[in-house]
Coordinates of C-alpha atoms in Angstrom, one line a residue:
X24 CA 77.4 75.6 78.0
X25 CA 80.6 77.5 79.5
X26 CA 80.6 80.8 79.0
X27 CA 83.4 83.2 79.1
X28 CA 83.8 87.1 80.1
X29 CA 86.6 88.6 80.7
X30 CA 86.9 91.3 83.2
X31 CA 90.1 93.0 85.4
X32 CA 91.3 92.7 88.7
X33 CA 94.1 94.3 90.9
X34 CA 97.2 93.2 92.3
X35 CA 99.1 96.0 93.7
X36 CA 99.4 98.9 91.3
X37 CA 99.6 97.0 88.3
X38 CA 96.4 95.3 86.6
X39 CA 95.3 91.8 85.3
X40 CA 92.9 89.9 82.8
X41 CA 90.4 87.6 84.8
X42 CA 87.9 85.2 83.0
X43 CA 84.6 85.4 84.4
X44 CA 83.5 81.2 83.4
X45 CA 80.0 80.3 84.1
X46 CA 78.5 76.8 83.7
X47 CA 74.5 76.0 84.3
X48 CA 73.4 72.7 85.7
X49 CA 70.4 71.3 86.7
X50 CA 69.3 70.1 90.4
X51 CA 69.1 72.0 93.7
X52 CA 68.9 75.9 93.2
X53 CA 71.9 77.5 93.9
X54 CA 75.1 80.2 93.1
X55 CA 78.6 79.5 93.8
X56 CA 81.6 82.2 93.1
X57 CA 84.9 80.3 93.4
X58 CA 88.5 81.7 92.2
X59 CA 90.1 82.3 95.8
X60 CA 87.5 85.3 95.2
X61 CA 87.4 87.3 99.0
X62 CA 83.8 88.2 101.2
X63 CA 83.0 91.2 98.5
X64 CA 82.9 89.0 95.4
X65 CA 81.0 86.1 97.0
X66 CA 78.4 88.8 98.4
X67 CA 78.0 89.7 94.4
X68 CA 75.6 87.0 94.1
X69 CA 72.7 88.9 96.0
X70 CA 73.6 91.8 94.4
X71 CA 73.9 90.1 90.5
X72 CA 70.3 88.5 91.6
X73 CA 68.8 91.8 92.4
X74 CA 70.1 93.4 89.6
X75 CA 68.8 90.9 86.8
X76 CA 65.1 91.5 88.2
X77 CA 65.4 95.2 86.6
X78 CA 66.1 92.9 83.0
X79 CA 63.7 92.2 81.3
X80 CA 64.8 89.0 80.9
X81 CA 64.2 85.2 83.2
X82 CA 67.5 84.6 85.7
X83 CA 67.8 80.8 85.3
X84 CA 67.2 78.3 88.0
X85 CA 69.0 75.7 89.0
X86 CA 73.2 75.6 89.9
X87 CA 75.4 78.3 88.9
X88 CA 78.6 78.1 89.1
X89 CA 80.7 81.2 88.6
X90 CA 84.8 80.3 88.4
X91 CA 87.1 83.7 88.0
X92 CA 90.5 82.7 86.1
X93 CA 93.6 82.2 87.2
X94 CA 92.4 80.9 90.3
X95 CA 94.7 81.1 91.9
X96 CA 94.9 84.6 92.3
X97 CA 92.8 86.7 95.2
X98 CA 89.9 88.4 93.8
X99 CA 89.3 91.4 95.4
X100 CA 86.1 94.0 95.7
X101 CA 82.7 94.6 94.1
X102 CA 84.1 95.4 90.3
X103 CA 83.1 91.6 89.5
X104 CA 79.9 92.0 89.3
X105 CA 79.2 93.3 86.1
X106 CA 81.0 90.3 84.2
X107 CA 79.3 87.6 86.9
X108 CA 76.2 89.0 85.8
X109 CA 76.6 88.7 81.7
X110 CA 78.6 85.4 82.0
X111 CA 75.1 84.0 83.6
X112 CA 73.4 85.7 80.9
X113 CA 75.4 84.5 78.5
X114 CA 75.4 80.7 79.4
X115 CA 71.7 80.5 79.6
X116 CA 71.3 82.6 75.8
X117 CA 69.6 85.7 77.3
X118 CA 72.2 87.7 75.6
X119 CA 74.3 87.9 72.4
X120 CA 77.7 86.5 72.4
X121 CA 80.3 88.6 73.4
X122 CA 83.7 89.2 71.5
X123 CA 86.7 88.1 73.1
X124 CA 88.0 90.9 72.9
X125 CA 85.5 92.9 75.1
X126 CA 86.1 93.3 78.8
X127 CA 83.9 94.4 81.4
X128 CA 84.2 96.2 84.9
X129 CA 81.5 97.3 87.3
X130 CA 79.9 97.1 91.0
X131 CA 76.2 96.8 90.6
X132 CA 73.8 97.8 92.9
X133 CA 71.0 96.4 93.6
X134 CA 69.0 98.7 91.1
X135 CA 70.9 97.6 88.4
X136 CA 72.9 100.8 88.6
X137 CA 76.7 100.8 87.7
X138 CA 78.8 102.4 90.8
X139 CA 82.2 104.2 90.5
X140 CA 85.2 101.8 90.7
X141 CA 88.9 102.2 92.0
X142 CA 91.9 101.5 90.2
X143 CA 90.3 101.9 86.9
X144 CA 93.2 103.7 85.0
X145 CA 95.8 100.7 85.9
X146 CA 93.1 98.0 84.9
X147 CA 92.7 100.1 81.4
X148 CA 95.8 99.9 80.8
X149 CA 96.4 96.5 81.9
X150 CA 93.1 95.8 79.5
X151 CA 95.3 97.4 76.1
X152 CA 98.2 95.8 76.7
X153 CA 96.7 92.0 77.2
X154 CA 94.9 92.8 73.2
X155 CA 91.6 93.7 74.8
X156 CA 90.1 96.4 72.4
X157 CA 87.1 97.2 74.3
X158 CA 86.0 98.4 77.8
X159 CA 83.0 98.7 79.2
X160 CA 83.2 100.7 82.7
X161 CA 81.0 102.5 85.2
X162 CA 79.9 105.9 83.3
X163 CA 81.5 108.2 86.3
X164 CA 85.1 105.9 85.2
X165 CA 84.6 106.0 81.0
X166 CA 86.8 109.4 81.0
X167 CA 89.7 107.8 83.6
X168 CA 89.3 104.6 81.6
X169 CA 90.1 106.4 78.1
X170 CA 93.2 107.7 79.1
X171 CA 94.9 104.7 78.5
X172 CA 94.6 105.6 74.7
X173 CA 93.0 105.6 71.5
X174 CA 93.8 101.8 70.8
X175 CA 91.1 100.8 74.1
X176 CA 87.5 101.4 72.8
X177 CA 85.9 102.5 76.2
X178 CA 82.1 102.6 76.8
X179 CA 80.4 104.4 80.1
X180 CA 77.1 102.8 81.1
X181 CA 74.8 103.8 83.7
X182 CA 73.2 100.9 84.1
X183 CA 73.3 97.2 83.3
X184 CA 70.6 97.9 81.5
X185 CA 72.3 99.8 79.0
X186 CA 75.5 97.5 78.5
X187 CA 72.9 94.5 77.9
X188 CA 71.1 96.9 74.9
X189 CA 74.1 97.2 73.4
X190 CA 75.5 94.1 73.5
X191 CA 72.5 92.9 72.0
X192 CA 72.1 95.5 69.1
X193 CA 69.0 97.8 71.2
X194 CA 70.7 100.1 71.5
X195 CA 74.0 101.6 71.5
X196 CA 76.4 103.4 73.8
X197 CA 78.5 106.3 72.7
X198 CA 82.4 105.9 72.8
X199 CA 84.3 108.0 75.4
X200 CA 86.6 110.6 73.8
X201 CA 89.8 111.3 75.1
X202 CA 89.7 113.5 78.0
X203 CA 92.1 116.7 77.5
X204 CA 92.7 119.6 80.2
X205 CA 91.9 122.8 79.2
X206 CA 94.8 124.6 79.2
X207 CA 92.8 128.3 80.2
X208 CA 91.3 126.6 83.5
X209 CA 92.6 128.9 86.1
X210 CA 93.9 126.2 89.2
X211 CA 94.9 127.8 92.2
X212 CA 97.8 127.1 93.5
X213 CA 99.5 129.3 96.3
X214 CA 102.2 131.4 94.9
X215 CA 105.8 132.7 95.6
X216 CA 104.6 136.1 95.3
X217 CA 102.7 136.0 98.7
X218 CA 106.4 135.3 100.3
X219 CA 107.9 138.5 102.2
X220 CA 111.6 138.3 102.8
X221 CA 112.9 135.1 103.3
X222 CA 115.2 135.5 100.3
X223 CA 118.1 133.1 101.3
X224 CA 115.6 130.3 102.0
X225 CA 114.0 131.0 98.8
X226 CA 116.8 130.6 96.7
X227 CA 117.1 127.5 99.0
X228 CA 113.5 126.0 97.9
X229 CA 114.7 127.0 94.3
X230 CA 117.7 124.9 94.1
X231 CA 115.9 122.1 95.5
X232 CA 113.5 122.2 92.6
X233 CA 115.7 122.3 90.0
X234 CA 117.8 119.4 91.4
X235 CA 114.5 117.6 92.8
X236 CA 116.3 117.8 96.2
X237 CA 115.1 117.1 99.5
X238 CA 114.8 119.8 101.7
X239 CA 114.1 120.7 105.9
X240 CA 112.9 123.9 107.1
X241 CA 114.3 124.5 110.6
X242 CA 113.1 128.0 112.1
X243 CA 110.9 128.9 115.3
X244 CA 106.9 129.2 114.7
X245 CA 105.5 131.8 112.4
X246 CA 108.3 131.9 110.4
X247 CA 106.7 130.5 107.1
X248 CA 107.8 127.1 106.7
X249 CA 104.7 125.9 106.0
X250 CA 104.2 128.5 103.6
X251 CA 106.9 128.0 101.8
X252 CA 106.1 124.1 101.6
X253 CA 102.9 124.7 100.4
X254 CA 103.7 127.1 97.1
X255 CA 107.0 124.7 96.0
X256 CA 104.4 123.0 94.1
X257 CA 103.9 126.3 91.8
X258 CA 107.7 126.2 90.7
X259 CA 108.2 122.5 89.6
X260 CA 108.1 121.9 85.8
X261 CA 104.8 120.8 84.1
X262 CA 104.4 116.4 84.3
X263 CA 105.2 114.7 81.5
X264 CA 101.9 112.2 79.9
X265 CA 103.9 109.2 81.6
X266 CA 104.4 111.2 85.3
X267 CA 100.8 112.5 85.0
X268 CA 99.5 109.2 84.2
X269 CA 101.3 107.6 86.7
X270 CA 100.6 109.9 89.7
X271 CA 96.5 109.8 88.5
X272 CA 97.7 106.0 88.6
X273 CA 98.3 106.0 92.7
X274 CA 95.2 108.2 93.2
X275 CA 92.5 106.0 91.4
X276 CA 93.5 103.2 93.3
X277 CA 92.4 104.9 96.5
X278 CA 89.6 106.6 94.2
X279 CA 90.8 110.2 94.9
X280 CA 90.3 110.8 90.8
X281 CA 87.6 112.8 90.0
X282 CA 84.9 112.5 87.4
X283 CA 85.2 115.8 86.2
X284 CA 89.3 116.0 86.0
X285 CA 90.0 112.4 86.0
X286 CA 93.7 112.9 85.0
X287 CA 96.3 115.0 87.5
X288 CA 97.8 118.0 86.1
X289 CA 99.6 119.2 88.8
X290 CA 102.1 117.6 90.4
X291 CA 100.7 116.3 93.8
X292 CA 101.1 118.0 97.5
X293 CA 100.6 115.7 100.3
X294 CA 101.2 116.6 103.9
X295 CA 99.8 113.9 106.5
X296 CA 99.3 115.0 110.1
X297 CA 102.4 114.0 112.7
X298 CA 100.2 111.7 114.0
X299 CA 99.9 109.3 110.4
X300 CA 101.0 105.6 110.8
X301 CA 104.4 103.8 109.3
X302 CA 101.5 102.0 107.3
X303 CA 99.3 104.9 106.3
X304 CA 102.7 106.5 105.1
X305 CA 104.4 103.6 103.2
X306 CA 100.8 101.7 102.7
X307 CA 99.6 98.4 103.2
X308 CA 97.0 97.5 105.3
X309 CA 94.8 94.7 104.5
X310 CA 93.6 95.5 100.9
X311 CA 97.2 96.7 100.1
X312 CA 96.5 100.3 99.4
X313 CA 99.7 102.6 98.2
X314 CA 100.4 105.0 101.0
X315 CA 101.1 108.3 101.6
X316 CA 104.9 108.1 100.2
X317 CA 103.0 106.8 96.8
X318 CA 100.3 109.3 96.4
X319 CA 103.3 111.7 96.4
X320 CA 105.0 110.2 93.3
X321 CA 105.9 112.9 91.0
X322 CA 105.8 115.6 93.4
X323 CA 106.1 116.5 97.2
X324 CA 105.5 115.0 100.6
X325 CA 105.5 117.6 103.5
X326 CA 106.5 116.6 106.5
X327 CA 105.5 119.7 109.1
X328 CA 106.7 119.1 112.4
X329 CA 108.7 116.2 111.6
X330 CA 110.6 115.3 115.3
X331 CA 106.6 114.7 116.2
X332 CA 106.0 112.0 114.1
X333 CA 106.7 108.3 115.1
X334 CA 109.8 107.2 114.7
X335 CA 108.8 103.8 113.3
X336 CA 106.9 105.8 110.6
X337 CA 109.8 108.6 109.4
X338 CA 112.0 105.3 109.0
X339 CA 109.9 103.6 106.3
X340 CA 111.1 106.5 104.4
X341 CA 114.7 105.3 104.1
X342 CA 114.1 102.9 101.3
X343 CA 112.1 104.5 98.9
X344 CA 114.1 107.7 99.3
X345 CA 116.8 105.8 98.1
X346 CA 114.9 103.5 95.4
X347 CA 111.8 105.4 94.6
X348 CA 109.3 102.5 94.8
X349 CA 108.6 101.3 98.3
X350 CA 108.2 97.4 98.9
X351 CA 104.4 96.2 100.4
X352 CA 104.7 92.7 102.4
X353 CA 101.5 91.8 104.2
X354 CA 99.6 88.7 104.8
X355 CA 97.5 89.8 101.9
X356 CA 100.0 89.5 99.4
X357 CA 103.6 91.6 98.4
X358 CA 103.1 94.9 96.4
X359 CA 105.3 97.4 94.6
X360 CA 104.5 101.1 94.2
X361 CA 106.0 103.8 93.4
X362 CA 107.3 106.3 95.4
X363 CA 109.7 109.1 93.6
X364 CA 109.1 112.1 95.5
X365 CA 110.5 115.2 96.8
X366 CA 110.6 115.0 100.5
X367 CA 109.9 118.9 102.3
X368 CA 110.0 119.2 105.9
X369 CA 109.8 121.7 108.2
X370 CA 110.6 121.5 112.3
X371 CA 111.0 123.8 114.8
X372 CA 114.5 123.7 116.7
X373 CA 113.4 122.5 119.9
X374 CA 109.7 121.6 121.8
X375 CA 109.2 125.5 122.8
X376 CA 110.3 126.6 119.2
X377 CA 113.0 129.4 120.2
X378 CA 116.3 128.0 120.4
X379 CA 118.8 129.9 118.9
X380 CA 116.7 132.1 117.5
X381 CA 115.7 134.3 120.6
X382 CA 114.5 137.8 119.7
X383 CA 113.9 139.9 123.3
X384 CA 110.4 138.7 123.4
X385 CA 110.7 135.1 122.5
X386 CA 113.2 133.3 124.7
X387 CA 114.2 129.6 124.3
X388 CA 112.9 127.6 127.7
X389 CA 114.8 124.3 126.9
X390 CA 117.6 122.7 128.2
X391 CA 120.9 121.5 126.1
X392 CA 119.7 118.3 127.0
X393 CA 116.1 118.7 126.1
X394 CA 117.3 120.4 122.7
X395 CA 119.3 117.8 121.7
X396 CA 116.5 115.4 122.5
X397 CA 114.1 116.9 120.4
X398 CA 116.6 117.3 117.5
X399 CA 117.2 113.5 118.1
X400 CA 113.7 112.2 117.3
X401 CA 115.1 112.4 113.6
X402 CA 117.4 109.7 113.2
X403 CA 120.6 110.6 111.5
X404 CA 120.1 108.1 108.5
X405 CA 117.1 109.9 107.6
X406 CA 119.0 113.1 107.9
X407 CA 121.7 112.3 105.6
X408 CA 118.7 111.6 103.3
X409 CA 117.6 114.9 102.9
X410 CA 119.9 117.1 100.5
X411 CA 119.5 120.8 102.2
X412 CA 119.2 121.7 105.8
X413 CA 118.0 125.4 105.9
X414 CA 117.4 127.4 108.5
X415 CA 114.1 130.1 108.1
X416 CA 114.3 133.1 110.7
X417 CA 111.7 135.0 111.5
X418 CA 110.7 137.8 109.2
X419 CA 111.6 141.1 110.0
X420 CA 109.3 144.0 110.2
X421 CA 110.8 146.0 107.2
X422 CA 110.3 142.8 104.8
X423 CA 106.3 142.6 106.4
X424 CA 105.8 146.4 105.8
X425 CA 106.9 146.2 102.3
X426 CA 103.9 146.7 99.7
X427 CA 105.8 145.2 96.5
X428 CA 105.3 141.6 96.1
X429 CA 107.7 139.0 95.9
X430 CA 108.9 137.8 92.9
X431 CA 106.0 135.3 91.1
X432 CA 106.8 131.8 90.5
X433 CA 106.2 131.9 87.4
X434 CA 109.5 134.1 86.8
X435 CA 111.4 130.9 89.2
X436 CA 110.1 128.3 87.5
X437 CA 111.5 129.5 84.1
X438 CA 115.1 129.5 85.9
X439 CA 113.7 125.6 87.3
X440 CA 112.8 124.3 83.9
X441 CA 116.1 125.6 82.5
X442 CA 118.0 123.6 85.2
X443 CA 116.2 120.4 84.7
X444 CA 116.7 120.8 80.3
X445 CA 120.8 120.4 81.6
X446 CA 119.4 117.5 83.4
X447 CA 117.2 116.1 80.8
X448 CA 120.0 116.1 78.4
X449 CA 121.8 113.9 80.6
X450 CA 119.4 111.0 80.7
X451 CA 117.5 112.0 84.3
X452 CA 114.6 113.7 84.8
X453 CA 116.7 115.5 87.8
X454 CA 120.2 115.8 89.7
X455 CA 118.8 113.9 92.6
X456 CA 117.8 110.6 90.7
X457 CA 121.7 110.6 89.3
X458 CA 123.6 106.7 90.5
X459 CA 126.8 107.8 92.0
X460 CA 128.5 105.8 89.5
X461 CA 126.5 108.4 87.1
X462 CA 127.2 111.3 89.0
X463 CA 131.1 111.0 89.6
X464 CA 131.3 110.1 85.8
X465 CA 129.3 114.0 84.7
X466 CA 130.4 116.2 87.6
X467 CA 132.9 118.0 86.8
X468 CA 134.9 120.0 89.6
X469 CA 137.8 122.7 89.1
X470 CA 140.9 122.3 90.7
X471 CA 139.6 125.0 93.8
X472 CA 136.4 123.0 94.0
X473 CA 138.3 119.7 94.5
X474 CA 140.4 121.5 97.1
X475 CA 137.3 123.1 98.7
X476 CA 135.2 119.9 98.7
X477 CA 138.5 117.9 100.1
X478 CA 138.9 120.2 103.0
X479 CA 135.1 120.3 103.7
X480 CA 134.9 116.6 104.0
X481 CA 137.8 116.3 106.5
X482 CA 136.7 118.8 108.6
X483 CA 132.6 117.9 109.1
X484 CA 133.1 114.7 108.7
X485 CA 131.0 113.6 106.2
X486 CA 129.8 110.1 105.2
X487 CA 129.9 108.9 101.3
X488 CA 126.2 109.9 101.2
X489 CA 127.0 113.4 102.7
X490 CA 129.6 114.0 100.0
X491 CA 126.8 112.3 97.3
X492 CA 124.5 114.9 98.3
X493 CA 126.5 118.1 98.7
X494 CA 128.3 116.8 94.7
X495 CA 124.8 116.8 93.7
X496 CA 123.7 120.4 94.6
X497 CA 126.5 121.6 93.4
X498 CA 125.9 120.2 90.1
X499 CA 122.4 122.0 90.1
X500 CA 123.8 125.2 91.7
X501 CA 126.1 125.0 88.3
X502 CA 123.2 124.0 86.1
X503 CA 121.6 127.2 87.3
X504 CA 124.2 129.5 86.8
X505 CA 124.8 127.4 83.1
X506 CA 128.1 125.9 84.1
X507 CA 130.0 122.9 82.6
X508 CA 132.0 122.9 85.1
X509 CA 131.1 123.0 88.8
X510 CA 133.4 125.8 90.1
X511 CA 134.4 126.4 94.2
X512 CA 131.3 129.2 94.8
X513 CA 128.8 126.3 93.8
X514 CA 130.8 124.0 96.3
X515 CA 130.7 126.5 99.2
X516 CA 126.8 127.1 98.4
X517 CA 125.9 123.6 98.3
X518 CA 128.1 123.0 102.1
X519 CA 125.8 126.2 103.2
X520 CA 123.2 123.7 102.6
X521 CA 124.1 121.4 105.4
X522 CA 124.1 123.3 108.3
X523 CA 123.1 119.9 109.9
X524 CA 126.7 118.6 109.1
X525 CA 128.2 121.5 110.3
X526 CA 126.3 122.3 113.5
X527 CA 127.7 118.6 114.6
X528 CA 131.4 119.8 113.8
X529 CA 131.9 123.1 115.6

């Protein structure tokens, strides 16, 4: 008798339906796993032995042969053991038949105990939309699981134990509920009203979160840049159910959810070290694991010192800054993921941190030369990727000294969510994800701003992304202020924004 489970795999970020086939035969004892399945799934025959001795039930003898469907596509990890396991049990009739439309997913150890799985969300919801009405998962995965929906029936299970009771009517398992966030939790995140001073660079930051604007911090040490990255978080708007799901998406698969708060509420903060590979960044690697750029989809990606990191790495942003998916290519296979993010960076203006902003104490110990090296380590590609160039000097002693707080950001992200309703209404979820086809059709410039924005463009220089990127803020500048038309004070504020541009054309 062939027997038939169906289980899940991974390919990339997206999820597939895999038939676990077993067939018994008689002759010399032994257990195959075929189905282009890698080292991990072939290893699941010791460990779907040892678990069946904690059964009460008799493993057969003779040749097994496990085959996991479509084979021609790689199996990967340990979640196959669960459905290897019941597709022997099933063949030989130590268990009840199973509906089709039940699938399974679990590592087993060799206790019989059911072990925490990655990727569980995108096989859940790769599980609903293939017909599969129930899901039987790892108990610490039955609340990441049931977010797909209502529609997927999803059982946790400690042990294999458990799943084989209730497939066979001894018992049963209790349904997971959808999981919802309390909406009282108090979750820290660092606040605007910690900032002193700074006010120019804060109205910076807040334009670049209404528009969803890339953004570089350029100031000598100590000035707050870092600080400043760290609280933008606190002003973007709430996540949608679709962005939430697919950030929690990126972070299952390299099983950063947790048990407890399996979904993300809070739009993500990532800031890898200088040092981080062009693979740890983009992803990749042999298993194909989303990177850096992708566990930042749907909110930020600090870069702190960013003429320290590798140039080979900063350039594998290019693409997906322009796209928002980045592209995987390895000799494991080709992947898609995700990556719509808000880049942040922060650098100091040259290797001793001083130049140009020398105070009596501090003086700048570079040369021309070496400055311009160290600005150089950027490429200028990237550069005209990022929307605002800002410069952050250091705080004075007045704004240190002052005992009022800074204004909250709760009070800025009311102004934020008001600039991205204009932008909603327009069909984007922000200014910077407008086409330029899109964008030349809805701005809207007044005879000075045309004049302004001419004469701008002639004398720095720009290139057709520059003027993209300056038509952009100003269309956010003028969301904020609640402007149909973008007027010549939102053009001059948006060129403020690129002192990059005009540093190169004094």
């Amino acid at each position: 008798m062939v027997s038939k489970i169906y289980t899940l795999g991974l390919s990339g970020a997206s999820g597939f339906i895999v038939t676990a086939e077993c067939v018994l035969s008689g002759g010399m004892m032994g257990f195959e796993v075929i189905g282009l399945a890698d080292t991990a799934v072939r290893e699941s025959r010791d460990r779907v032995r040892a678990a069946a001795k904690t059964l009460p039930i008799r493993f057969p003898s003779g040749h097994i042969t496990v085959n996991l469907a479509p084979a021609g596509k790689k199996k990967e990890g340990a979640v196959y053991d669960l459905p290897i396991l019941l597709s022997v049990l099933a063949s030989a009739h130590q268990i009840k038949s199973v509906p089709e439309s039940c699938a399974f997913i679990g590592e087993l150890s060799l206790t019989g105990e059911l072990r925490p799985a990655r990727g569980v969300l995108s096989m859940a919801l790769a599980a609903k939309a293939a017909g599969i009405k129930t899901l039987f998962v790892p108990r610490s995965n039955a609340r990441e699981a049931a977010l797909a929906g209502e529609e997927l029936e999803v059982f946790g299970a400690r042990d294999v134990s458990e799943v084989v009771n209730h497939l066979n009517g001894d018992a049963s398992l209790s349904r997971e509920p959808q999981w919802i966030p309390d909406e009282n939790e108090n979750i820290f995140i660092p606040d605007f009203a910690d900032v002193r001073g700074q006010e120019n660079v804060k109205r910076a930051i807040e334009i670049a979160a209404a528009g969803g604007h890339n953004i570089l911090m350029i100031g000598p040490p100590g000035s707050g840049k870092s600080m400043l990255a760290s609280r933008i978080p606190s002003i973007l708007p709430d996540m949608t159910r679709k962005e939430a799901l697919e950030a929690t998406e990126m972070h299952s698969l390299v099983g950063l959810v947790s048990e407890e708060r399996p979904l993300l509420t809070s739009r993500p903060f990532r800031a890898p070290h200088h040092s981080t590979s062009p693979v740890s960044l983009s992803g990749g690697s042999s298993a194909l694991r989303p990177g850096e750029i992708s566990l930042a989809h749907n909110g930020v990606l600090f870069l702190d010192e960013l003429p320290e990191f590798r140039r080979d790495a900063l350039e594998v942003l290019r693409q997906p800054m322009e796209t928002g998916e980045v592209a995987i290519s390895r000799v494991a296979g080709t992947a898609n993921y995700p990556a719509r993010f808000m880049l942040v960076c922060a650098m100091n203006p040259c290797k001793c941190g001083w130049h140009g902003y020398e105070n009596g104490v501090h003086t700048c110990t570079c040369s021309e030369s070496a400055v311009e090296k160290y600005m150089g380590r950027v490429s200028g590609p990237l550069m005209d990727r990022i929307d605002i160039h800002i410069n952050v000097p250091n705080v004075t002693y007045e704004d240190m000294s002052k005992k009022a707080d800074g204004e909250p950001s709760a009070e800025i992200r009311k102004r934020v969510n008001r600039a991205r309703e204009r932008a909603r209404a327009r069909g984007v979820a922000c200014n910077a994800h407008l086409s330029p086809r899109r964008l030349h059709e809805l701005a809207k410039l007044s005879d000075d701003a045309k004049e302004l924005l001419k004469n701008a463009f002639d004398a720095l220089g720009l290139t057709g992304r520059s003027y993209d990127k300056i038509l952009k803020l100003s269309l956010t500048i003028a969301d904020m202020a609640e402007s149909d038309i973008i007027c010549a004070e939102h053009i001059a504020e948006a060129i403020q924004y690129r002192s990059l541009d005009r540093s190169e054309n004094r």
